[in-house]
Tab-separated table of C-alpha atoms and ligand atoms in Angstrom:
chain	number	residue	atom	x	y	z
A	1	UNK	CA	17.584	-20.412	4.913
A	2	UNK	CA	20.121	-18.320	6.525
A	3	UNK	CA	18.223	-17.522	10.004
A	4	UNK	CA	17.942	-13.664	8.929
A	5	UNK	CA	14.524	-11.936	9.172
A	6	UNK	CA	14.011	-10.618	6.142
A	7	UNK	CA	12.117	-7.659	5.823
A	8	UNK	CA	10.267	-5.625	2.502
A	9	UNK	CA	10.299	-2.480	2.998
A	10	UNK	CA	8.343	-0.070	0.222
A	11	UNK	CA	11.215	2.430	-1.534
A	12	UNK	CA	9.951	5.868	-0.570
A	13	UNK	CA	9.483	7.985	2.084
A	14	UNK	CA	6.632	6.247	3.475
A	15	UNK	CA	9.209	3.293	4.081
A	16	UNK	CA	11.842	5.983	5.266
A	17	UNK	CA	9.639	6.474	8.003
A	18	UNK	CA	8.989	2.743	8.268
A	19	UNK	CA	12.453	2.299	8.563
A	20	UNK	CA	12.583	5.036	11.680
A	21	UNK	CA	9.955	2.958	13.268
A	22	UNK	CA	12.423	-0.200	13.283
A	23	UNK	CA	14.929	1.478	14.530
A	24	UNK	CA	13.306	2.732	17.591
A	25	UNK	CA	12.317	-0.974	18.030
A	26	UNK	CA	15.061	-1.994	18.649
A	27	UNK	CA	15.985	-3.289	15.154
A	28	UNK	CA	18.153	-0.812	13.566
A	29	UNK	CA	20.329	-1.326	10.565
A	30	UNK	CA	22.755	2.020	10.497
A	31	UNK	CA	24.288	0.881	6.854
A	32	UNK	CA	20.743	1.702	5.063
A	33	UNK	CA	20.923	5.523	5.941
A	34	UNK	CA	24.140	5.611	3.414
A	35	UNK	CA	22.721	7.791	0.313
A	36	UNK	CA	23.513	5.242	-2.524
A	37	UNK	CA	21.545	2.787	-4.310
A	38	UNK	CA	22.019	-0.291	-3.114
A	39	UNK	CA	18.699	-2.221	-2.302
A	40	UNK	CA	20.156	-4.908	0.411
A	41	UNK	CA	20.969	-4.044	3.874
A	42	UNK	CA	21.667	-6.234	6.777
A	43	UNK	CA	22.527	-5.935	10.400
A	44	UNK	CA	24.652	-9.260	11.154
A	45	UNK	CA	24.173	-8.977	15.253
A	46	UNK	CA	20.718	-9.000	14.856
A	47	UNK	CA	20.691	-10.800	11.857
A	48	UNK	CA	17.677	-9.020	10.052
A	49	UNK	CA	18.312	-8.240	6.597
A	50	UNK	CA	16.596	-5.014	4.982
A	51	UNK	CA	15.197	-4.602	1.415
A	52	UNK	CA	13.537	-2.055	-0.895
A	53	UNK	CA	10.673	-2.917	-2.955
A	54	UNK	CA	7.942	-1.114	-4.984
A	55	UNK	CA	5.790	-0.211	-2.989
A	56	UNK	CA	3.171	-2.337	-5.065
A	57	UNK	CA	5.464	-5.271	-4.766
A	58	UNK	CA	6.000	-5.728	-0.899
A	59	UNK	CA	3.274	-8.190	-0.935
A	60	UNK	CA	4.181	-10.062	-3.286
A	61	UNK	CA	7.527	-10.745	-1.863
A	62	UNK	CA	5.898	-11.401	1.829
A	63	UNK	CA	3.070	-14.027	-0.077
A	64	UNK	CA	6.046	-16.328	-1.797
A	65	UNK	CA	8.268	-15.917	0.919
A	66	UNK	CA	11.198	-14.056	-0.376
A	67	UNK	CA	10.477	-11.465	2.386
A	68	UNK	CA	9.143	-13.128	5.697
A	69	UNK	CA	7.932	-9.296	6.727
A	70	UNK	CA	6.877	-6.361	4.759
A	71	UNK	CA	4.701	-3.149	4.836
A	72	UNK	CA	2.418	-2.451	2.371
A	73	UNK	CA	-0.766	-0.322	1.917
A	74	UNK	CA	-4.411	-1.622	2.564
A	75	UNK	CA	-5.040	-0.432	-1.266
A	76	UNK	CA	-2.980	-3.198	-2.202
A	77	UNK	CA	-3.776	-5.987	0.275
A	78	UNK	CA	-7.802	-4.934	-0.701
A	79	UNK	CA	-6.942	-5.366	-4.421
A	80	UNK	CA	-4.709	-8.660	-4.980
A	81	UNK	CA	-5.813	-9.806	-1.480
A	82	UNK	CA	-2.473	-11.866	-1.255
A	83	UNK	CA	-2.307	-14.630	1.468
A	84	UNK	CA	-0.680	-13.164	3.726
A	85	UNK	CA	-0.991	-12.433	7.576
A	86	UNK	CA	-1.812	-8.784	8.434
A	87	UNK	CA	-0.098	-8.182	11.815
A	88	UNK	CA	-0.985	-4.115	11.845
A	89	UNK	CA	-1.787	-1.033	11.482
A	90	UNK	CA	1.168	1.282	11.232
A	91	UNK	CA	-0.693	4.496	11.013
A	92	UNK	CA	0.648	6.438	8.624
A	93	UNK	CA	0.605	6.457	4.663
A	94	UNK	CA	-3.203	7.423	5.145
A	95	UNK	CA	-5.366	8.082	2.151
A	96	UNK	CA	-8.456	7.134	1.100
A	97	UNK	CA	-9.983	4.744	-2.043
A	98	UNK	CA	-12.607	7.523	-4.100
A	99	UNK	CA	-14.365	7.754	-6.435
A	100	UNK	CA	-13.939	11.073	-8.211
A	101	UNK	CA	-15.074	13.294	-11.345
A	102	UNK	CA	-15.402	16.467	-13.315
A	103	UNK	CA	-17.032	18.862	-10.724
A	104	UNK	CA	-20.458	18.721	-13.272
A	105	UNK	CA	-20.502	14.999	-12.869
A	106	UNK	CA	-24.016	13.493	-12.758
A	107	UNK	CA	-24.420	9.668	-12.591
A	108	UNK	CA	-26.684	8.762	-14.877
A	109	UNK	CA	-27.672	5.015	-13.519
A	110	UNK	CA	-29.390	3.659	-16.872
A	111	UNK	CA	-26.366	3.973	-18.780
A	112	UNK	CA	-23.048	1.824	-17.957
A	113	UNK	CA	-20.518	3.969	-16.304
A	114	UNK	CA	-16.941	4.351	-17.393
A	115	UNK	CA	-14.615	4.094	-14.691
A	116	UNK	CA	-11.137	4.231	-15.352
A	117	UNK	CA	-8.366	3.325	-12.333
A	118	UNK	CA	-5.373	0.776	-11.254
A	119	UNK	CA	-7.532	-0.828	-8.680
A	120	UNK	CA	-9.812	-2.932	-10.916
A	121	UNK	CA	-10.625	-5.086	-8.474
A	122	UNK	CA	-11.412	-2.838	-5.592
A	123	UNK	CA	-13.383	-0.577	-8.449
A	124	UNK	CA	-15.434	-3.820	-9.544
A	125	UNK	CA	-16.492	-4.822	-5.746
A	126	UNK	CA	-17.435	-1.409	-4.651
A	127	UNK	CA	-20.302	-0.778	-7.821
A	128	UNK	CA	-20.942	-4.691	-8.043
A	129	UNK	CA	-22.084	-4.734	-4.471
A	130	UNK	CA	-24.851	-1.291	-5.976
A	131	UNK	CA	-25.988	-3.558	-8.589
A	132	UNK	CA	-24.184	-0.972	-10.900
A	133	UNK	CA	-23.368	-1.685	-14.499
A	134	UNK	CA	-19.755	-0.717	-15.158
A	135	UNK	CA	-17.147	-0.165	-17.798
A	136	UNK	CA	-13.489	-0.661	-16.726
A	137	UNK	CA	-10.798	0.914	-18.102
A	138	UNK	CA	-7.752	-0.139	-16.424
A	139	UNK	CA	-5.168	2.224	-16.464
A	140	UNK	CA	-1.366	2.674	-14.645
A	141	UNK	CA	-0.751	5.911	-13.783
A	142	UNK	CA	-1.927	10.059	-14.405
A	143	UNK	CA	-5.850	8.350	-13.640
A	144	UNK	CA	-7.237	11.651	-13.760
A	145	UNK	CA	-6.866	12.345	-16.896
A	146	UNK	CA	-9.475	10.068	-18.142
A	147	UNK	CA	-12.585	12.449	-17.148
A	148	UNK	CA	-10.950	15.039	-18.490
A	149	UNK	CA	-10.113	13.875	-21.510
A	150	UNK	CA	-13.815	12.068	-21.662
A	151	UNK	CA	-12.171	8.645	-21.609
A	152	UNK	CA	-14.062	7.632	-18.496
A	153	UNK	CA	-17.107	9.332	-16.234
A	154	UNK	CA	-15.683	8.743	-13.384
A	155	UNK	CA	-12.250	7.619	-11.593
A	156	UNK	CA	-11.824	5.319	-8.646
A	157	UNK	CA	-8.594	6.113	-7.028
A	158	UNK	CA	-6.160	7.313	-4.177
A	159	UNK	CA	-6.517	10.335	-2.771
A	160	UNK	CA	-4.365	11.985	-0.039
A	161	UNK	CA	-4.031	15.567	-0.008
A	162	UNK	CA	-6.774	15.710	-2.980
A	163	UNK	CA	-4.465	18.381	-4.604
A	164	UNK	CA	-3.801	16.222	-7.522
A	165	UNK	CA	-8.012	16.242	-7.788
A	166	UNK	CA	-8.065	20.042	-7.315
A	167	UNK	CA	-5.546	20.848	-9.653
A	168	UNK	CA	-7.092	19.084	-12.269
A	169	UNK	CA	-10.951	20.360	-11.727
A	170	UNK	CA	-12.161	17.004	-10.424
A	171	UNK	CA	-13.669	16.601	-7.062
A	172	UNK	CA	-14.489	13.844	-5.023
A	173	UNK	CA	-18.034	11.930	-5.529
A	174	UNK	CA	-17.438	9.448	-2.846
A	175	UNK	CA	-14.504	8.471	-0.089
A	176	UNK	CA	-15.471	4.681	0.377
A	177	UNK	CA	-12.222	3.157	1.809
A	178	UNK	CA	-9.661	4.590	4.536
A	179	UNK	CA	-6.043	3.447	3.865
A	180	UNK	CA	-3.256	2.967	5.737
A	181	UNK	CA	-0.027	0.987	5.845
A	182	UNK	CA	-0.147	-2.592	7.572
A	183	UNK	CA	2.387	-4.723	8.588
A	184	UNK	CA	2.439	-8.060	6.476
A	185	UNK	CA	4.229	-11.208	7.310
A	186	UNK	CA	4.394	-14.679	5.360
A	187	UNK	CA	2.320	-17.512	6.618
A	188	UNK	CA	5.112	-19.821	6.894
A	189	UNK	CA	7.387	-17.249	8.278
A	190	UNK	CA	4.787	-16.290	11.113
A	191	UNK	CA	5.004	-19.884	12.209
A	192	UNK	CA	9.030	-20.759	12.241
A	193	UNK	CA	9.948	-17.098	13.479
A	194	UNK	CA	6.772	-16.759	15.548
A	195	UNK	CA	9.304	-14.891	18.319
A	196	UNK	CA	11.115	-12.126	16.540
A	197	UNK	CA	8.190	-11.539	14.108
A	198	UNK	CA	5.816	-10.936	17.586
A	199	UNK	CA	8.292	-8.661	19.191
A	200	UNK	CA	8.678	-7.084	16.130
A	201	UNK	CA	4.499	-6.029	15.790
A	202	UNK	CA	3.929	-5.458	19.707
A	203	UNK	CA	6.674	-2.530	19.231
A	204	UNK	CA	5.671	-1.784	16.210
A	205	UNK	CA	2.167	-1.711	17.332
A	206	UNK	CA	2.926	0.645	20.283
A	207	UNK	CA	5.164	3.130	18.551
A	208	UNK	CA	1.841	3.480	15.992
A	209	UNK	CA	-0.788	4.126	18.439
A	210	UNK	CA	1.373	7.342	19.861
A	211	UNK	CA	1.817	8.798	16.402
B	1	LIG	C1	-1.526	8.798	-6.269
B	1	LIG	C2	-2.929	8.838	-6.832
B	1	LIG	C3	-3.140	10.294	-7.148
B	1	LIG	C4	-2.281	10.998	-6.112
B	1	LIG	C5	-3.171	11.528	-5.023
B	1	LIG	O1	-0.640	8.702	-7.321
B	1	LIG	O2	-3.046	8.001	-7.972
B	1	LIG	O3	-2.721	10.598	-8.446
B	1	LIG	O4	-1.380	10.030	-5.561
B	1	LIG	O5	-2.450	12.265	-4.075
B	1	LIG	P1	-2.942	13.710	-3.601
B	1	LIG	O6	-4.389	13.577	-3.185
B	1	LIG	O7	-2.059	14.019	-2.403
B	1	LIG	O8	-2.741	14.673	-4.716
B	1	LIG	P2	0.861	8.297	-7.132
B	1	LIG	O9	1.641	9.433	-6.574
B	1	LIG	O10	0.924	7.041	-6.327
B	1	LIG	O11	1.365	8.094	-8.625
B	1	LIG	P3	0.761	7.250	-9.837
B	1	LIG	O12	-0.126	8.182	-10.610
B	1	LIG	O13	1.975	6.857	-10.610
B	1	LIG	O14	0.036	6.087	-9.290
């Protein structure tokens, strides 16, 4: 333990922005702005230290403690539903969790539907809590190709600006989950650096309810 605040941030521009919102809160950290690509930035007055992660890895490094604060999206937090404290909503990285398919689609409840996506989890509470009899097909990436290509009936995924969906025939069949970024801190963390972690979601907090 070094007494810095360490903090995940998810590579990207969502955690560009992210970043911005630090700064006006009074935690900036100038030497991360510099174009290169270096992953580790810290601000020794303040002593908060400044990382980028995968977006899909943020929790992880808040839940074991190699990051005492992060941001990541509710898609991930609802999927591997990591111990972790959520402190807030940031408002912004907003999608929603759908389920989409081929603009003929017709569920056909006595047959097992195919669903292919990367949120298995997510997929497998939404139709277990219909009673619905599903086939997974867990893929990483380019989901909506499955329907398409008649790999799977349906696809339960993100969708933002739905042009990926449009530009690929699909449509959506249902929008069951709103997304948005959160502010995630380690349990352990929350307790020893209750102070600075506090400050750090009341401003946070504030500068997300004007956006
Ligand atoms: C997500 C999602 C869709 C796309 C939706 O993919 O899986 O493919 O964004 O965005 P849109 O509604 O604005 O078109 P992402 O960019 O995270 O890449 P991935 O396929 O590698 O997961």
């Amino acid at each position: 333990m070094d007494g810095y605040l360490n903090i995940a941030l998810p590579k990207g521009r969502l955690g560009e922005k992210v970043y911005d919102m630090f700064e006006k809160s009074g935690y900036p950290c100038p030497s991360i702005k510099e174009n290169n690509r270096k992953l580790i930035f810290e601000n020794e007055e303040l002593k908060i230290r400044f990382f980028w992660v995968k977006p899909s890895d943020v929790a992880i490094y808040v839940e074991r403690g190699a990051a005492d604060v992060g941001v990541a999206g509710k898609d991930i937090l609802m999927e591997y539903k990591p111990e972790v404290y959520e402190l807030c909503d940031l408002n912004m990285g907003k999608c929603s969790m759908c389920v989409a398919g081929k603009k003929d689609f017709v569920d056909n409840r006595n047959k097992t539907l195919r669903v292919a996506t990367k949120f298995v989890n997510i997929a497998k509470e939404y139709y277990s809590a219909q009673g619905r009899d599903i086939d997974i097909i867990a893929l990483n990436g380019s989901i909506e190709l499955a329907p398409i290509l008649s790999l799977s009936d349906v696809i339960v995924d993100i969708v933002e600006t739905g042009t990926t969906l449009k530009e690929n025939n699909l449509e959506v069949v249902e929008r069951f989950m709103p997304i948005s970024a959160r502010l995630i801190a380690n349990k352990s963390s929350f307790k020893f650096k209750t102070e600075i972690i506090e400050d750090i979601t009341s401003k946070l907090q504030a500068l997300a309810e004007n956006l």
